[in-house]
Coordinates of C-alpha atoms in Angstrom, one line a residue:
Chain A
M99 CA 16.9 -64.7 -15.8
A100 CA 13.5 -63.7 -17.5
D101 CA 14.6 -60.2 -15.7
H102 CA 16.4 -59.5 -17.5
E103 CA 15.6 -60.9 -20.8
A104 CA 12.1 -58.9 -19.9
T105 CA 14.8 -55.6 -19.9
A106 CA 16.1 -57.2 -23.6
H107 CA 13.3 -57.5 -24.6
H108 CA 11.4 -53.7 -24.3
H109 CA 15.2 -51.8 -24.6
E110 CA 14.3 -53.8 -28.1
H111 CA 10.8 -52.8 -28.9
H112 CA 10.6 -49.4 -28.2
P113 CA 12.5 -47.5 -30.6
E114 CA 10.0 -48.9 -33.6
D115 CA 7.3 -48.7 -31.2
P116 CA 5.4 -45.6 -31.1
Q117 CA 3.4 -46.1 -29.2
A118 CA 4.7 -47.9 -26.3
Q119 CA 6.7 -44.8 -26.5
A120 CA 3.5 -42.5 -26.3
T121 CA 2.1 -44.8 -23.7
R122 CA 6.3 -43.7 -21.8
R123 CA 5.4 -40.0 -21.9
A124 CA 1.6 -40.7 -20.8
I125 CA 2.9 -42.0 -17.5
L126 CA 5.5 -39.1 -17.2
Q127 CA 3.6 -36.6 -17.5
A128 CA 0.4 -37.8 -15.5
A129 CA 3.4 -37.7 -12.8
I130 CA 5.3 -35.1 -13.6
G131 CA 1.8 -33.8 -12.7
V132 CA 0.5 -35.3 -10.0
S133 CA 3.6 -34.1 -7.6
A134 CA 3.8 -30.9 -9.1
G135 CA -0.2 -31.2 -8.1
A136 CA 1.2 -32.8 -4.4
A137 CA 3.6 -29.9 -4.2
V138 CA 2.2 -27.2 -4.1
L139 CA -0.9 -28.7 -2.5
S140 CA 1.7 -29.7 0.5
T141 CA 2.9 -26.6 0.2
L142 CA -0.6 -25.0 1.0
W143 CA -0.5 -27.2 4.0
V144 CA 2.5 -26.1 5.4
G145 CA 1.5 -22.6 4.9
A146 CA -2.0 -23.0 6.7
G147 CA 1.0 -22.5 9.7
L148 CA 1.1 -19.1 9.4
V149 CA -2.8 -18.8 10.7
P150 CA -2.6 -17.5 13.3
R151 CA -3.8 -19.3 15.9
E152 CA -6.8 -18.1 18.0
E153 CA -5.7 -17.9 21.8
K154 CA -8.5 -18.1 24.7
I155 CA -7.2 -16.0 27.9
P156 CA -9.4 -14.0 29.8
S157 CA -8.7 -10.4 28.1
K158 CA -9.7 -11.6 24.6
E159 CA -13.9 -12.9 25.4
P160 CA -16.2 -10.3 24.5
V161 CA -18.7 -8.3 26.6
A162 CA -20.8 -10.2 28.3
A163 CA -23.7 -8.6 31.4
G164 CA -22.1 -8.0 34.3
D165 CA -18.4 -6.6 33.1
I166 CA -18.6 -3.5 35.1
L167 CA -16.7 0.0 32.9
V168 CA -13.0 1.4 33.2
F169 CA -12.1 4.0 31.4
A170 CA -9.6 2.8 28.3
T171 CA -7.2 5.2 27.9
G172 CA -5.8 8.6 28.8
P173 CA -4.4 8.9 33.1
K174 CA -6.9 7.1 34.5
A175 CA -7.0 4.0 32.4
E176 CA -8.7 0.4 34.4
Q177 CA -10.3 2.7 36.6
E178 CA -14.0 2.1 36.5
I179 CA -16.2 4.8 35.5
T180 CA -18.4 6.6 37.1
L181 CA -20.7 8.3 36.8
D182 CA -19.8 10.9 38.6
D183 CA -17.1 11.4 35.5
L184 CA -19.6 11.0 32.6
R185 CA -21.2 14.3 33.7
A186 CA -17.6 15.6 34.3
A187 CA -17.6 14.8 30.2
Q188 CA -20.3 15.9 29.2
G189 CA -19.9 19.6 29.5
E190 CA -16.9 18.2 27.1
K191 CA -15.2 18.9 23.3
I192 CA -15.8 15.3 24.1
P193 CA -18.5 14.2 26.2
F194 CA -17.7 9.7 26.0
I195 CA -15.5 8.3 27.4
I196 CA -13.6 4.8 25.9
A197 CA -14.3 2.1 27.5
F198 CA -13.1 -1.0 28.4
P199 CA -15.8 -4.3 29.5
K200 CA -13.6 -5.3 32.9
S201 CA -15.3 -8.9 34.3
P202 CA -16.3 -9.7 37.2
E203 CA -12.9 -11.5 38.1
N204 CA -11.5 -7.8 38.0
V205 CA -9.9 -8.9 34.3
V206 CA -9.8 -6.1 31.7
K207 CA -11.1 -7.4 28.5
K208 CA -8.0 -5.3 26.2
D209 CA -7.1 -7.4 24.3
L210 CA -10.3 -8.2 21.4
I211 CA -11.4 -5.3 19.7
T212 CA -15.0 -5.2 19.5
N213 CA -14.8 -5.6 23.2
T214 CA -14.1 -2.0 22.6
L215 CA -17.1 0.8 24.0
M216 CA -18.5 4.5 23.8
V217 CA -20.3 5.6 26.9
I218 CA -21.8 8.5 26.9
L219 CA -24.2 10.3 29.7
A220 CA -26.8 12.4 27.4
D221 CA -30.0 13.4 27.9
P222 CA -33.3 11.1 27.6
A223 CA -35.8 13.0 26.2
K224 CA -34.4 13.7 23.1
M225 CA -33.2 9.3 23.2
S226 CA -36.4 7.7 19.9
P227 CA -37.8 4.6 22.3
E228 CA -35.4 1.8 21.3
T229 CA -32.3 3.8 22.6
K230 CA -34.3 5.1 25.6
Q231 CA -34.9 0.6 27.1
Y232 CA -31.9 -0.1 26.1
A233 CA -30.4 3.0 28.6
S234 CA -29.6 3.5 32.2
P235 CA -32.7 5.8 33.6
E236 CA -30.1 8.0 34.0
G237 CA -29.3 8.3 30.6
V238 CA -25.8 6.0 30.2
L239 CA -25.7 5.6 26.9
A240 CA -23.1 2.6 25.1
Y241 CA -22.8 1.4 22.1
S242 CA -19.9 -0.4 20.7
A243 CA -16.6 2.5 19.5
V244 CA -15.3 0.1 16.5
C245 CA -16.6 1.7 13.7
K246 CA -18.9 -0.8 10.8
H247 CA -17.0 0.7 8.1
L248 CA -13.5 -0.1 8.5
G249 CA -13.2 -0.3 12.2
C250 CA -10.6 2.4 13.9
T251 CA -12.5 3.9 17.2
V252 CA -15.3 5.6 16.5
S253 CA -13.8 8.8 18.9
Q254 CA -14.4 12.5 17.7
W255 CA -18.0 14.4 18.2
Q256 CA -19.4 17.1 15.7
N257 CA -21.8 19.4 15.9
D258 CA -24.1 16.7 18.0
T259 CA -23.7 13.2 16.0
W260 CA -20.9 11.2 16.8
L261 CA -17.8 11.1 14.1
C262 CA -15.0 8.2 13.0
P263 CA -11.9 10.9 12.3
C264 CA -11.0 7.5 9.5
H265 CA -13.8 8.1 6.6
G266 CA -16.4 10.6 8.2
G267 CA -18.3 7.5 9.4
K268 CA -21.4 9.8 11.2
Y269 CA -24.2 8.4 13.3
D270 CA -27.0 9.7 16.1
I271 CA -26.0 8.0 19.3
Y272 CA -29.9 9.4 20.1
N273 CA -31.4 7.0 17.8
Q274 CA -29.7 3.5 17.9
A275 CA -26.0 4.8 16.4
K276 CA -27.7 5.4 12.9
V277 CA -25.8 6.6 10.2
V278 CA -26.9 9.8 9.3
G279 CA -23.4 11.0 7.1
G280 CA -20.5 9.3 5.7
P281 CA -19.2 5.3 3.7
V282 CA -20.4 2.9 6.8
P283 CA -22.6 1.4 5.7
A284 CA -24.5 0.5 8.9
P285 CA -24.7 1.1 12.6
V286 CA -23.0 -0.3 14.9
P287 CA -24.7 -2.1 17.8
Q288 CA -25.1 -1.0 21.4
L289 CA -24.7 -2.5 24.6
P290 CA -28.0 -2.1 27.1
I291 CA -26.7 -0.9 30.3
K292 CA -27.5 0.2 33.9
V293 CA -25.5 1.9 36.6
E294 CA -25.4 0.5 40.1
G295 CA -24.0 2.6 43.5
G296 CA -22.1 5.0 41.0
K297 CA -21.0 2.4 38.3
V298 CA -21.3 1.8 35.1
V299 CA -21.9 -1.5 34.6
V300 CA -23.8 -3.8 31.2
A301 CA -27.0 -5.3 31.3
G302 CA -27.3 -7.2 28.9
E303 CA -24.9 -8.7 25.1
F304 CA -25.2 -6.3 22.0
L305 CA -27.7 -5.9 19.9
G306 CA -25.9 -6.6 17.3
K307 CA -23.4 -7.8 15.9
P308 CA -19.5 -4.8 17.1
G309 CA -16.9 -4.6 14.3
A310 CA -15.9 -3.6 11.6
D311 CA -18.6 -5.0 8.2
V312 CA -16.0 -5.8 5.6
Chain B
M40 CA 48.0 -4.0 -10.9
Y41 CA 45.6 -3.4 -14.0
Q42 CA 47.8 -6.3 -15.6
W43 CA 46.9 -8.7 -13.1
L44 CA 43.9 -7.9 -12.8
D45 CA 43.4 -8.0 -16.1
D46 CA 44.7 -11.0 -16.6
R47 CA 42.4 -12.6 -13.9
L48 CA 39.0 -11.3 -14.2
S49 CA 39.2 -9.8 -18.5
I50 CA 38.3 -6.0 -17.3
G51 CA 39.4 -5.6 -20.9
K52 CA 37.0 -7.7 -22.6
L53 CA 34.2 -6.0 -19.8
Y54 CA 35.4 -2.9 -20.7
A55 CA 34.4 -3.3 -24.1
K56 CA 31.4 -5.3 -23.9
A57 CA 29.2 -3.5 -20.9
F58 CA 30.7 0.2 -20.6
R59 CA 30.7 0.8 -23.6
K60 CA 27.2 0.8 -23.4
A61 CA 25.5 3.8 -25.1
F62 CA 22.2 5.4 -22.4
P63 CA 20.8 8.4 -24.8
V64 CA 21.1 12.0 -23.5
H65 CA 17.6 13.7 -22.5
H66 CA 17.4 14.3 -18.8
S67 CA 14.0 12.1 -18.5
F68 CA 16.3 9.6 -19.0
F69 CA 16.9 10.0 -15.3
L70 CA 14.2 9.4 -14.0
G71 CA 14.4 5.9 -13.8
E72 CA 17.9 7.0 -12.0
I73 CA 16.5 8.4 -9.5
T74 CA 14.1 5.7 -7.7
L75 CA 17.0 3.6 -7.9
F76 CA 18.8 5.7 -6.1
S77 CA 16.2 6.1 -3.8
F78 CA 16.0 2.5 -3.1
I79 CA 19.8 2.5 -2.7
T80 CA 18.5 4.8 0.0
L81 CA 16.2 3.0 1.8
V82 CA 19.0 -0.2 1.7
L83 CA 21.5 2.0 3.4
T84 CA 19.4 4.1 5.8
G85 CA 17.6 0.7 6.2
I86 CA 20.5 -0.8 7.7
F87 CA 20.9 1.5 9.9
L88 CA 16.8 1.0 11.7
T89 CA 17.2 -2.2 11.6
L90 CA 20.5 -2.5 14.1
N91 CA 18.2 -0.5 16.5
Y92 CA 15.3 -0.9 15.6
E93 CA 13.6 -4.2 18.1
P94 CA 11.2 -5.5 16.8
S95 CA 8.9 -6.8 19.7
I96 CA 6.1 -5.1 21.3
R97 CA 7.0 -6.6 25.1
P98 CA 6.5 -3.5 27.1
V99 CA 9.7 -1.3 28.5
S100 CA 10.4 1.5 30.0
G101 CA 13.3 4.1 30.4
S102 CA 13.3 7.5 30.5
L103 CA 13.1 8.6 26.7
S104 CA 9.3 7.2 27.4
G105 CA 9.8 9.9 30.9
G106 CA 9.2 5.9 33.0
Q107 CA 6.5 5.2 30.9
E108 CA 5.5 1.3 30.0
V109 CA 5.7 1.8 26.4
P110 CA 5.7 -0.9 23.0
A111 CA 10.0 -2.6 22.1
A112 CA 9.4 -1.3 19.0
Y113 CA 7.8 2.6 19.3
Y114 CA 10.5 3.3 22.7
S115 CA 12.7 1.7 20.0
I116 CA 12.2 3.9 17.9
L117 CA 12.8 7.2 20.9
Y118 CA 15.8 5.4 20.6
I119 CA 17.1 6.0 17.1
D120 CA 15.5 10.4 17.4
S121 CA 17.8 10.1 20.0
L122 CA 20.9 8.4 18.9
P123 CA 23.1 11.6 16.4
F124 CA 21.6 11.4 12.9
G125 CA 19.5 8.9 14.0
A126 CA 17.0 11.4 13.5
V127 CA 17.5 12.6 10.0
L128 CA 18.2 8.8 9.1
R129 CA 15.0 7.9 9.9
S130 CA 13.1 11.2 8.1
L131 CA 15.6 10.5 5.0
H132 CA 14.3 5.7 5.4
H133 CA 10.0 7.8 5.2
W134 CA 11.5 10.5 2.6
A135 CA 12.9 8.3 0.0
A136 CA 10.2 5.7 0.1
H137 CA 8.3 8.8 -0.9
I138 CA 10.5 10.0 -4.0
M139 CA 11.2 6.4 -4.6
I140 CA 7.3 6.1 -5.5
A141 CA 7.3 8.9 -7.1
A142 CA 9.8 8.6 -9.7
A143 CA 8.8 5.1 -10.4
F144 CA 5.3 6.8 -11.2
L145 CA 7.0 9.8 -13.1
H146 CA 9.2 7.6 -15.1
M147 CA 6.2 5.2 -15.9
L148 CA 4.6 8.5 -17.2
R149 CA 7.4 9.4 -19.2
I150 CA 7.1 4.8 -20.5
H151 CA 3.6 6.0 -21.1
L152 CA 3.4 9.4 -23.4
T153 CA 6.4 8.7 -25.2
G154 CA 5.1 4.9 -26.3
A155 CA 8.3 2.6 -25.0
Y156 CA 6.1 -0.4 -23.9
K157 CA 5.6 -1.5 -27.2
N158 CA 7.0 -4.3 -28.7
P159 CA 9.6 -6.5 -28.1
R160 CA 9.4 -3.9 -24.5
E161 CA 6.0 -5.4 -22.9
L162 CA 8.3 -8.3 -20.7
N163 CA 9.7 -5.5 -19.0
W164 CA 6.7 -2.7 -18.9
I165 CA 4.6 -5.8 -16.5
V166 CA 8.2 -6.0 -14.8
G167 CA 8.2 -2.4 -14.0
V168 CA 4.5 -1.9 -13.0
F169 CA 5.1 -5.4 -11.1
L170 CA 8.0 -3.4 -9.5
L171 CA 5.9 0.4 -8.6
V172 CA 2.6 -1.8 -7.0
L173 CA 5.4 -4.1 -5.0
S174 CA 7.1 -0.8 -4.0
I175 CA 3.8 0.4 -2.7
I176 CA 3.5 -2.9 -0.7
T177 CA 6.3 -2.7 0.7
A178 CA 6.2 1.3 2.1
F179 CA 2.6 -0.1 3.5
T180 CA 4.2 -3.2 5.7
G181 CA 6.7 -0.6 6.8
Y182 CA 4.0 1.8 8.2
A183 CA 2.6 -0.6 11.5
L184 CA 6.8 -0.2 12.5
P185 CA 7.4 2.8 14.8
F186 CA 4.1 1.6 16.6
D187 CA 2.8 4.5 17.4
N188 CA -1.2 5.5 17.8
Y189 CA -1.2 6.8 14.2
A190 CA 0.9 4.0 12.5
L191 CA -1.1 1.4 13.9
T192 CA -4.7 3.7 12.9
A193 CA -3.2 3.6 9.3
T194 CA -2.5 0.1 8.5
K195 CA -5.3 -1.4 10.4
I196 CA -7.5 0.7 7.5
G197 CA -5.6 -1.3 5.4
Y198 CA -5.8 -4.0 7.1
E199 CA -10.1 -4.6 7.3
I200 CA -9.2 -3.5 3.3
G201 CA -6.9 -6.5 2.9
A202 CA -10.1 -8.2 4.9
A203 CA -13.4 -7.2 2.9
A204 CA -11.4 -9.6 0.4
P205 CA -14.6 -11.8 -1.4
W206 CA -13.4 -15.5 0.3
V207 CA -9.7 -15.3 1.2
G208 CA -9.9 -12.2 2.8
K209 CA -9.8 -12.3 6.3
L210 CA -7.0 -15.5 6.1
L211 CA -4.9 -13.7 4.1
S212 CA -5.0 -10.2 5.8
D213 CA -4.1 -12.6 8.7
I214 CA -1.7 -14.4 7.6
L215 CA 0.7 -11.0 7.0
F216 CA -0.9 -9.3 9.5
A217 CA -0.6 -12.2 12.5
G218 CA -3.9 -12.0 13.1
E219 CA -6.3 -9.1 14.2
L220 CA -4.6 -5.8 14.6
S221 CA -5.2 -4.7 17.1
P222 CA -2.7 -2.7 20.5
T223 CA -1.6 -5.8 22.0
N224 CA -1.5 -8.3 19.3
A225 CA 2.1 -9.7 19.9
Q226 CA 1.8 -11.3 16.9
T227 CA 2.2 -9.1 14.3
I228 CA 5.5 -6.2 14.3
P229 CA 7.4 -10.1 14.4
R230 CA 6.1 -10.7 10.9
L231 CA 5.8 -7.5 9.6
F232 CA 9.1 -6.8 10.4
P233 CA 10.6 -9.4 8.6
I234 CA 8.9 -9.3 5.7
H235 CA 9.0 -5.1 5.4
V236 CA 12.9 -5.6 5.9
L237 CA 13.7 -8.9 4.2
W238 CA 11.5 -10.9 1.8
L239 CA 9.8 -7.8 -0.1
P240 CA 13.7 -6.3 -0.7
L241 CA 14.9 -9.7 -2.0
A242 CA 11.4 -9.3 -4.4
L243 CA 11.7 -6.0 -4.9
I244 CA 15.6 -6.8 -5.9
G245 CA 15.8 -9.3 -7.8
L246 CA 13.1 -7.3 -10.2
I247 CA 15.0 -4.2 -10.7
G248 CA 17.6 -7.0 -11.6
A249 CA 15.8 -8.7 -14.0
H250 CA 14.0 -5.0 -14.9
L251 CA 18.1 -3.4 -15.4
T252 CA 19.1 -6.9 -17.1
I253 CA 15.9 -6.7 -20.2
M254 CA 17.2 -3.7 -20.5
I255 CA 20.4 -3.6 -21.0
K256 CA 20.1 -6.9 -23.3
Q257 CA 17.2 -4.1 -24.9
K258 CA 19.7 -1.3 -24.8
H259 CA 17.3 2.4 -24.2
T260 CA 14.5 3.4 -26.6
Q261 CA 16.4 6.5 -29.0
P262 CA 15.0 9.8 -28.3
K263 CA 13.4 11.3 -31.7
Y264 CA 15.8 12.6 -33.6
A265 CA 19.0 9.6 -33.1
E266 CA 15.9 8.4 -36.1
K267 CA 17.3 12.5 -38.1
V268 CA 20.9 12.0 -36.3
A269 CA 22.6 8.7 -37.2
P270 CA 19.2 6.6 -38.9
G271 CA 18.7 2.6 -37.7
K272 CA 22.3 3.9 -35.0
I273 CA 22.7 3.6 -31.4
V274 CA 22.7 7.4 -30.2
G275 CA 24.6 8.3 -27.0
V276 CA 26.6 8.2 -24.6
P277 CA 29.1 5.7 -23.0
L278 CA 28.6 4.5 -20.1
F279 CA 32.1 4.5 -18.7
P280 CA 32.8 7.9 -18.5
Q281 CA 30.7 10.2 -19.6
Q282 CA 27.5 8.4 -18.0
A283 CA 29.1 7.0 -14.8
A284 CA 29.6 10.8 -14.3
M285 CA 26.7 11.9 -14.3
M286 CA 24.8 9.3 -12.9
G287 CA 27.9 10.1 -10.0
I288 CA 26.7 13.7 -9.7
L289 CA 22.7 13.2 -9.6
F290 CA 22.9 11.0 -7.2
L291 CA 25.2 13.3 -4.6
V292 CA 22.7 15.9 -5.2
Y293 CA 20.0 12.7 -5.2
I294 CA 21.5 12.0 -1.4
A295 CA 22.3 15.9 -0.5
V296 CA 18.9 16.9 -1.4
T297 CA 17.2 14.3 -0.1
T298 CA 18.7 15.1 3.4
F299 CA 18.6 18.6 3.7
I300 CA 14.1 17.4 3.6
A301 CA 14.8 14.4 6.3
G302 CA 17.0 17.7 8.1
A303 CA 14.4 20.7 7.2
F304 CA 11.5 18.1 7.7
L305 CA 11.3 15.7 10.2
A306 CA 9.1 12.8 9.1
H307 CA 6.6 11.0 11.4
P308 CA 6.9 12.7 15.0
V309 CA 6.0 9.3 17.6
Q310 CA 6.1 10.9 20.2
A311 CA 3.9 13.2 19.2
F312 CA 1.5 10.4 18.2
G313 CA 2.3 8.7 20.8
P314 CA 2.1 4.2 21.7
P315 CA -1.2 3.0 20.1
T316 CA -4.1 2.9 22.6
A317 CA -7.8 2.1 21.8
N318 CA -8.4 5.8 20.4
T319 CA -8.3 7.0 17.8
P320 CA -6.8 9.6 15.9
P321 CA -8.1 11.2 12.2
V322 CA -5.3 9.7 9.9
K323 CA -4.8 10.2 6.5
P324 CA -3.0 8.4 4.5
D325 CA 0.6 9.2 2.6
W326 CA -0.2 11.3 -1.4
Y327 CA -0.1 7.9 -3.3
F328 CA -2.9 5.5 -1.4
M329 CA -5.4 9.4 -0.2
W330 CA -6.9 8.4 -4.0
I331 CA -8.2 5.3 -2.5
Y332 CA -9.0 6.5 0.6
G333 CA -10.6 9.6 -1.8
I334 CA -12.9 6.6 -3.2
L335 CA -13.2 5.9 -0.6
Q336 CA -15.2 8.0 1.0
I337 CA -17.2 8.6 -1.6
I338 CA -19.3 5.5 -2.0
P339 CA -22.5 4.0 -1.1
A340 CA -22.8 2.9 2.5
N341 CA -25.4 0.7 0.5
W342 CA -23.8 -0.4 -2.5
R343 CA -23.2 -4.0 -1.3
F344 CA -24.4 -7.5 -2.1
E345 CA -24.1 -10.9 -0.6
F346 CA -23.0 -13.1 -2.7
L347 CA -21.8 -17.2 -2.2
G348 CA -21.3 -16.1 1.1
A349 CA -19.1 -12.9 1.0
T350 CA -19.8 -9.5 1.9
F351 CA -18.6 -7.6 -1.7
G352 CA -19.1 -4.0 -0.7
P353 CA -17.9 -0.4 -0.8
Q354 CA -14.5 -1.2 0.8
F355 CA -14.3 -4.4 -2.2
W356 CA -15.3 -1.4 -4.8
G357 CA -13.2 1.5 -3.2
G358 CA -10.5 -0.6 -1.7
I359 CA -10.0 -3.3 -3.9
L360 CA -12.2 -3.5 -7.4
V361 CA -10.9 -0.3 -8.3
P362 CA -6.9 -1.0 -7.9
T363 CA -6.9 -3.8 -9.1
I364 CA -8.9 -2.5 -12.7
I365 CA -5.9 -0.4 -13.1
I366 CA -2.8 -2.1 -12.3
L367 CA -4.8 -4.4 -14.2
G368 CA -5.1 -2.1 -17.5
A369 CA -1.8 -0.9 -17.1
L370 CA 0.0 -4.4 -17.3
A371 CA -2.4 -4.6 -20.7
I372 CA -1.8 -1.6 -22.0
P373 CA 1.6 -2.9 -24.0
F374 CA -1.0 -5.5 -25.7
L375 CA -3.6 -3.1 -26.3
D376 CA -1.2 -0.3 -28.2
Y377 CA 0.9 -3.4 -29.6
A378 CA 3.4 -2.7 -32.9
K379 CA 3.7 -5.0 -35.1
N380 CA 6.9 -4.4 -35.5
K381 CA 10.1 -3.5 -33.4
Q382 CA 10.1 0.2 -31.7
R383 CA 13.7 2.0 -31.5
Y384 CA 12.5 5.9 -31.3
L385 CA 10.3 7.3 -29.0
E386 CA 7.3 8.7 -30.4
L387 CA 6.2 12.6 -29.2
P388 CA 2.7 12.8 -27.8
S389 CA 1.6 16.0 -29.5
Q390 CA 1.3 12.9 -32.4
H391 CA -0.5 9.8 -30.6
P392 CA -3.5 12.9 -29.2
F393 CA -5.5 9.8 -27.8
R394 CA -2.7 8.0 -25.4
T395 CA -2.0 11.7 -24.6
S396 CA -5.6 12.7 -23.8
F397 CA -5.7 9.4 -22.1
V398 CA -3.1 9.9 -20.2
I399 CA -4.5 13.9 -18.9
G400 CA -7.4 11.9 -17.8
M401 CA -6.0 9.2 -15.5
L402 CA -3.8 12.4 -14.1
M403 CA -7.2 13.8 -13.2
F404 CA -9.0 11.3 -12.3
Y405 CA -5.8 10.5 -9.6
I406 CA -6.2 14.2 -8.6
M407 CA -9.0 14.9 -8.6
S408 CA -9.9 11.2 -6.2
T409 CA -6.9 12.5 -4.2
L410 CA -9.4 15.5 -3.6
A411 CA -12.0 13.5 -2.1
G412 CA -9.6 12.0 0.4
Y413 CA -10.1 15.9 1.9
K414 CA -14.1 15.6 1.4
V415 CA -14.8 16.0 5.6
D416 CA -11.9 18.7 5.5
L417 CA -13.3 20.7 2.8
S418 CA -17.2 20.2 3.8
L419 CA -17.4 18.7 -0.5
S420 CA -20.5 17.3 -0.3
N421 CA -20.8 13.6 -2.5
G422 CA -23.0 14.7 -5.4
L423 CA -20.8 17.3 -7.0
L424 CA -16.7 14.7 -5.8
W425 CA -18.9 12.3 -7.7
V426 CA -18.5 15.1 -10.6
L427 CA -15.7 16.0 -10.1
V428 CA -14.0 12.2 -10.1
F429 CA -15.7 10.3 -13.1
I430 CA -17.5 13.6 -14.9
V431 CA -13.9 16.1 -14.7
P432 CA -11.7 13.9 -16.0
V433 CA -13.9 12.7 -19.0
I434 CA -14.1 16.0 -20.0
T435 CA -10.8 17.1 -18.6
G436 CA -10.0 13.9 -21.7
V437 CA -12.1 14.8 -24.4
V438 CA -11.2 18.4 -24.2
S439 CA -8.3 17.5 -24.5
Y440 CA -7.9 15.2 -27.4
I441 CA -9.8 18.4 -28.8
I442 CA -6.6 21.3 -28.1
M443 CA -4.5 18.8 -29.6
K444 CA -6.1 17.5 -32.5
A445 CA -7.3 21.3 -34.3
V446 CA -2.8 22.7 -31.9
Y447 CA -1.2 19.7 -34.1
G448 CA -3.6 18.3 -36.5
K449 CA -2.3 19.3 -39.0
D450 CA 1.4 19.0 -38.7
W451 CA 1.3 15.2 -38.5
N452 CA 2.1 15.0 -41.7
Q453 CA 4.6 16.6 -42.1
E454 CA 8.0 15.4 -40.9
V455 CA 9.7 17.1 -38.1
E456 CA 12.8 18.5 -38.2
V457 CA 15.8 19.0 -36.4
K458 CA 18.2 21.6 -37.4
L459 CA 21.7 20.5 -36.4
I460 CA 24.0 23.2 -34.9
G461 CA 27.2 21.8 -35.5
K462 CA 28.9 18.1 -36.3
G463 CA 27.7 16.2 -33.1
S464 CA 25.8 18.6 -31.4
A465 CA 23.1 16.1 -30.8
A466 CA 24.3 12.9 -28.7
D467 CA 26.3 16.4 -26.4
D468 CA 22.0 18.2 -26.3

């Protein structure tokens, strides 16, 4: 009964009470605002499902000491690179090999872009002391092959410099991949390397962060 | 039969209202129609392509790949190319996309040069800018679908440019491409495919609908001569039958010419590029991205700083900031150059030397930054390219302003004479 009275009271009260009307409008507006905000937030929350999930699989592990370098492309893909392969490449138009690391468990770590490597047999006499320090005594050198500019594979060779075909970035492989041309923001990191039984083996971690610098 | 349909659909009313809509007669008015025809062609050829395309990179092998294991998406392109006229239809899809963007750009140029974006058409100018941007984005999301080495590398550059946006870039790029773009990321194609064939085309259809509805509601701008022929009246030919016949003929000519181009110049030979590998071929973007590509080549690498955890570097300046400024500038044009009264008639470019020379300067900027895209091929130095990209457009603009003032300046106060040869000749022009 009291309930009914309250309703009736409210009903006849509000037309002549602008104060009550204003209060009610404010409450409704706040309610609309809150629910619109909640709708946007929950959409974002659901939208978070669009961000791909990182999968932890052996082929996505970063390069590590003890990995053996294998061909990344070509007819010999996934075969171990030997010193003889590098010697044969020396006289070619492109004197280096694009490589992937292979773990001691025989998994080729090809699903992580920053594992794309460049390996070359170069003249140790031309190398700067720092570069030489992380190369093998035979002159085997390795760098991350992912261009620091926009992530292309640095895959060309022009007048003794290492060239990225996408925007013309140039690196000096004899001097820790120092940038000598193009819009590249930083040198690609060197990868310490050694040769064991004719195979090219990773001797340590990258000397910097691999991958495009954005 | 007609009576039966008319009773149900009131065709008579529709005829009187819609089919009698007047179309101004000038060949530059067909640019918008060519854009629309390209879109129709893209949808039709796109239907054919989707029916034969497998949006996946699961490894498959078969006679088409010579027994080699290749991604299914790549293999399905080889399959499409092996179908009767399959390669031509795929090529037609490719060229129609180029023509659509070119025609939309020229259409915008015509609107800009004649001041047709002014009151009351600001809104349709904005819709138009979004249409062009969305068309380019749609074209870009189709790049990677053939999943050959060239396409993937070109798309990869887009991924990294997106990732260069401060704070949210990496997240947005990862959402668009389903993680880092790589030859082995199995989620990328299943994500790009519906975006390219469903969501962006739906958005385009919606915007095209809005664009045309607003145009019909506001009516075409009238060519300058209409003011002399019949001031305050709408001059033109009715949609049906005259304009419809012209549009029909133009559509047939369009299809004939583009199919000829598609057959004569087969686009994007995936077989020559091969499936994606860790290696990168020398890539160049399509012409409508070449100016961004050029700017990226000439911005010095050391122009970078960190701010609140985000890096602002050359990729951001060239790949994101410059295009954003240009898009925002385009959106602002109708408000910077505003007409108080409603504009009915097109303006003569010669009577608006500032606007016209500004457009010429911008075109020069576009041409010069496109040239910078060939920096490596033409062995051009950075210093020279900076002059070409940033100084030459300014000089071009100033010189064309001076020339226009000298040539047309003295006539501005004179009325433009329109000679009429016989009755109604302007409408038949």
